[in-house]
XYZ file of C-alpha atoms in Angstrom:
299
model
C 126.872 100.258 111.207
C 126.529 102.152 114.504
C 124.980 105.593 114.251
C 125.924 108.340 116.699
C 124.245 111.381 115.194
C 121.737 113.769 116.710
C 118.232 112.805 115.522
C 117.217 116.374 114.683
C 120.389 116.881 112.630
C 119.661 113.665 110.717
C 116.048 114.666 110.012
C 117.255 118.145 108.993
C 119.759 116.629 106.553
C 117.021 114.435 105.054
C 114.999 117.593 104.305
C 117.798 119.367 102.437
C 117.519 119.644 98.686
C 119.741 117.118 96.883
C 120.242 115.082 100.081
C 118.939 111.883 98.490
C 118.863 108.566 100.327
C 122.012 107.349 98.498
C 123.748 110.642 99.365
C 122.856 110.369 103.054
C 123.936 106.718 103.273
C 127.249 107.579 101.626
C 127.795 110.589 103.864
C 126.988 108.736 107.098
C 129.827 106.302 106.338
C 132.213 109.242 106.147
C 130.744 111.310 108.962
C 128.731 109.035 111.330
C 128.251 111.796 113.933
C 127.161 114.405 111.358
C 129.718 116.895 112.646
C 131.864 117.425 109.567
C 129.019 118.314 107.233
C 128.169 121.372 109.346
C 131.734 122.627 109.051
C 132.834 121.954 105.472
C 132.523 124.215 102.437
C 130.392 123.474 99.400
C 133.588 123.010 97.398
C 134.796 120.330 99.827
C 131.396 118.602 99.870
C 131.323 118.577 96.081
C 134.768 116.974 95.928
C 134.158 114.372 98.654
C 130.789 113.120 97.382
C 131.251 114.056 93.726
C 128.111 116.090 93.264
C 127.939 119.310 91.218
C 129.122 122.359 93.137
C 125.767 124.177 92.750
C 123.928 121.226 94.293
C 126.414 121.161 97.179
C 125.821 124.889 97.711
C 122.057 124.430 97.799
C 122.298 121.459 100.173
C 124.500 123.343 102.653
C 122.298 126.426 102.372
C 119.355 124.299 103.568
C 121.496 122.651 106.236
C 122.392 126.038 107.724
C 118.825 127.328 107.502
C 117.491 127.745 111.075
C 113.942 128.229 109.766
C 113.941 124.746 108.267
C 115.139 123.293 111.563
C 112.395 125.196 113.430
C 109.810 123.928 110.936
C 110.888 120.326 111.613
C 110.702 120.957 115.362
C 107.166 122.337 115.004
C 106.123 119.361 112.845
C 107.444 116.944 115.456
C 104.827 118.307 117.871
C 102.036 117.527 115.412
C 103.301 114.306 113.829
C 105.506 111.356 114.715
C 108.884 111.570 112.996
C 110.650 108.209 112.991
C 114.258 107.758 111.901
C 115.869 104.475 110.909
C 117.629 104.281 114.304
C 114.529 104.861 116.435
C 112.830 102.259 118.602
C 109.579 102.430 116.645
C 111.173 102.025 113.237
C 109.605 98.784 111.891
C 112.064 95.875 112.045
C 110.778 94.253 108.857
C 111.087 97.491 106.907
C 114.678 97.880 108.048
C 115.592 94.686 106.180
C 114.641 95.914 102.695
C 116.938 97.407 100.100
C 116.742 101.219 100.146
C 114.714 101.353 103.361
C 113.302 104.828 104.076
C 115.602 106.792 106.363
C 112.840 108.943 107.860
C 109.118 108.207 108.182
C 106.350 110.592 109.187
C 103.398 109.155 111.060
C 100.048 110.237 112.465
C 97.826 107.980 114.519
C 98.577 104.887 116.600
C 102.328 104.273 116.379
C 101.970 101.020 118.364
C 100.615 99.339 115.217
C 104.209 99.268 113.939
C 105.031 96.718 116.636
C 102.076 94.399 115.976
C 102.206 91.125 114.053
C 101.038 89.492 111.891
C 100.791 92.072 109.109
C 99.538 91.742 105.542
C 99.610 94.145 102.595
C 96.365 94.140 100.637
C 96.560 95.770 97.222
C 94.856 95.873 93.855
C 93.433 97.787 90.958
C 91.972 101.267 91.200
C 89.041 100.060 89.091
C 87.789 96.888 90.793
C 85.157 94.567 89.395
C 81.803 93.926 91.051
C 83.329 90.732 92.499
C 86.104 92.539 94.390
C 84.248 93.101 97.652
C 83.306 89.422 97.854
C 86.960 88.486 97.345
C 87.988 90.808 100.190
C 85.274 89.340 102.410
C 86.468 85.747 102.053
C 90.221 86.389 102.034
C 90.724 89.352 104.382
C 87.727 89.786 106.733
C 88.640 86.756 108.930
C 92.201 88.092 109.257
C 90.873 91.497 110.310
C 88.741 89.811 112.966
C 91.843 87.923 114.154
C 93.545 91.347 114.640
C 96.005 91.118 111.767
C 97.301 94.546 110.708
C 96.118 95.344 107.178
C 98.472 97.631 105.241
C 97.585 99.407 102.009
C 98.110 102.646 100.095
C 94.777 104.489 100.496
C 94.446 104.672 96.701
C 91.130 104.437 94.875
C 89.690 100.971 94.444
C 91.007 97.935 96.318
C 93.279 99.913 98.679
C 90.488 102.068 100.067
C 88.103 99.079 100.157
C 90.627 97.189 102.319
C 91.013 100.131 104.723
C 87.253 100.676 104.962
C 86.534 97.002 105.549
C 89.140 96.962 108.331
C 87.719 100.077 109.978
C 84.158 98.754 109.701
C 85.204 95.549 111.493
C 87.126 97.567 114.136
C 90.457 96.137 113.008
C 93.988 97.474 112.667
C 95.034 99.278 109.505
C 98.046 101.258 108.274
C 97.875 103.512 105.211
C 101.085 104.498 103.410
C 100.767 107.697 101.379
C 102.600 108.966 98.328
C 102.380 112.544 99.613
C 102.619 114.565 102.804
C 99.753 114.646 105.296
C 98.694 118.160 104.253
C 98.336 117.098 100.611
C 96.275 113.906 100.864
C 95.761 112.198 97.512
C 93.208 111.484 96.172
C 91.322 114.392 97.720
C 88.079 112.434 97.998
C 89.868 110.221 100.526
C 90.500 113.042 103.005
C 87.608 111.786 105.233
C 89.083 108.266 105.049
C 92.498 109.703 105.989
C 91.023 111.328 109.111
C 89.219 108.126 110.084
C 92.434 106.083 109.771
C 94.282 108.707 111.828
C 91.702 108.256 114.611
C 91.530 104.460 114.508
C 94.761 103.318 112.836
C 98.011 104.785 111.516
C 99.021 106.781 108.448
C 102.660 106.786 107.319
C 104.556 108.706 104.672
C 108.163 108.995 103.621
C 107.387 112.547 102.517
C 107.314 115.643 104.755
C 103.875 117.021 105.668
C 103.863 119.801 103.054
C 105.061 117.617 100.168
C 102.469 117.362 97.371
C 102.021 114.064 95.499
C 104.293 113.392 92.526
C 103.976 110.590 89.990
C 107.292 109.002 91.013
C 106.282 108.968 94.703
C 103.846 106.101 94.231
C 106.291 103.416 93.001
C 108.595 104.557 95.838
C 105.731 104.326 98.324
C 104.908 100.795 97.177
C 108.209 99.371 98.468
C 107.154 100.525 101.954
C 103.724 98.876 101.678
C 105.290 95.510 100.832
C 108.279 96.031 103.136
C 106.152 96.538 106.253
C 104.577 93.087 106.020
C 105.343 89.387 105.791
C 103.268 89.027 102.643
C 101.317 90.874 99.990
C 97.831 89.825 98.903
C 96.627 90.920 95.463
C 92.824 91.010 95.210
C 92.582 92.129 91.569
C 95.117 93.543 89.115
C 95.329 94.417 85.467
C 98.314 93.192 83.484
C 100.376 96.402 83.678
C 99.739 98.463 86.784
C 101.141 99.932 89.978
C 99.906 96.790 91.710
C 102.326 94.701 89.665
C 105.163 97.079 90.635
C 104.374 96.349 94.297
C 104.320 92.606 93.567
C 107.784 92.821 92.005
C 109.062 94.807 94.980
C 107.602 92.261 97.414
C 109.349 89.440 95.531
C 112.599 91.430 95.501
C 112.261 91.836 99.275
C 111.786 88.097 99.755
C 108.179 88.490 100.871
C 105.340 86.070 100.151
C 102.946 87.006 97.368
C 99.351 85.774 97.483
C 96.698 86.304 94.810
C 92.981 85.676 94.465
C 92.205 84.044 91.110
C 89.456 85.445 88.941
C 87.443 85.318 85.770
C 89.908 85.283 82.830
C 87.392 87.331 80.820
C 87.769 90.274 83.240
C 90.777 92.555 82.705
C 90.909 93.164 86.485
C 91.748 89.475 87.004
C 94.424 88.977 84.354
C 97.273 90.220 86.574
C 96.299 87.919 89.463
C 95.971 84.881 87.230
C 99.375 85.571 85.678
C 101.224 85.962 88.980
C 99.633 82.709 90.191
C 101.013 81.062 87.044
C 104.394 82.569 87.957
C 104.342 81.072 91.455
C 102.226 83.298 93.715
C 100.154 81.325 96.222
C 96.542 80.933 95.084
C 94.145 82.167 97.767
C 90.591 80.856 97.962
C 89.991 81.819 101.588
C 91.715 83.388 104.572
C 92.561 79.857 105.729
C 95.138 79.608 102.923
C 96.969 82.653 104.320
C 96.721 81.348 107.905
C 98.359 78.104 106.770
C 101.243 79.937 105.122
C 101.724 82.289 108.085
C 101.791 79.408 110.592
C 104.435 77.669 108.478
C 106.636 80.778 108.489
C 106.016 81.383 112.195
C 107.106 77.822 113.038
C 110.205 78.116 110.830
C 111.108 81.447 112.456
C 110.779 80.006 115.956
C 112.724 76.784 115.358
């Protein structure tokens, strides 16, 4: 579909209460220039989209709020705001189901254009073996200037970011909150270091605090930004496994490092290998898979 709307109007709409992603997608089909929505009544909006009248009232109240528009304008001077039609919107992310319509960024936006990329994820409570697994499977990729994407969570995520920064590599962190509400709080120094040397992204506006449901939503972006997802360690039921399922749903490769079956942190990895994930013993295994895909893509 061709979009002809004003970027600021689109960002403003995305910030209105009850303007969910499904709502916006539905409305854009009806009003691709975003002209009608500024002119209709809440009663008409309620009837066209079939949302409760009170929700339509609230949405239009936000849409006609000049203070909200000014706030967005001020934020755009401090942060990158990327819409789904912008040049810097990541091509790979645009292919996933329910792609984010607006992304907020701080740091080096050029990392969104770099390839190859790999998501590195895992448990928040890693074993003593986890760092060694990262060293053999990810460090050579960092040195080869792959972009390492993760979620800046405790455990494997933060280890992956820190290893990348230490080796002067490229890293992108995807948050489950706005930039003014970094979670977990002990990672605020890590956030600032990634801002200086890499890129931080969020689907959520800068003032948005973390919510439990944000993190499964955030995970689809982590997997969607990359050609494959590498699981270092994972328990049987965890947010890591949610990301794995999203990566598979997106048609992405899933890699996993096997581990000691007596350790709960390794059970998830061993199971997804049984289910068909590629077993990774070294970075060379990922290189091999990437070269195969690269050759297929360029045939």
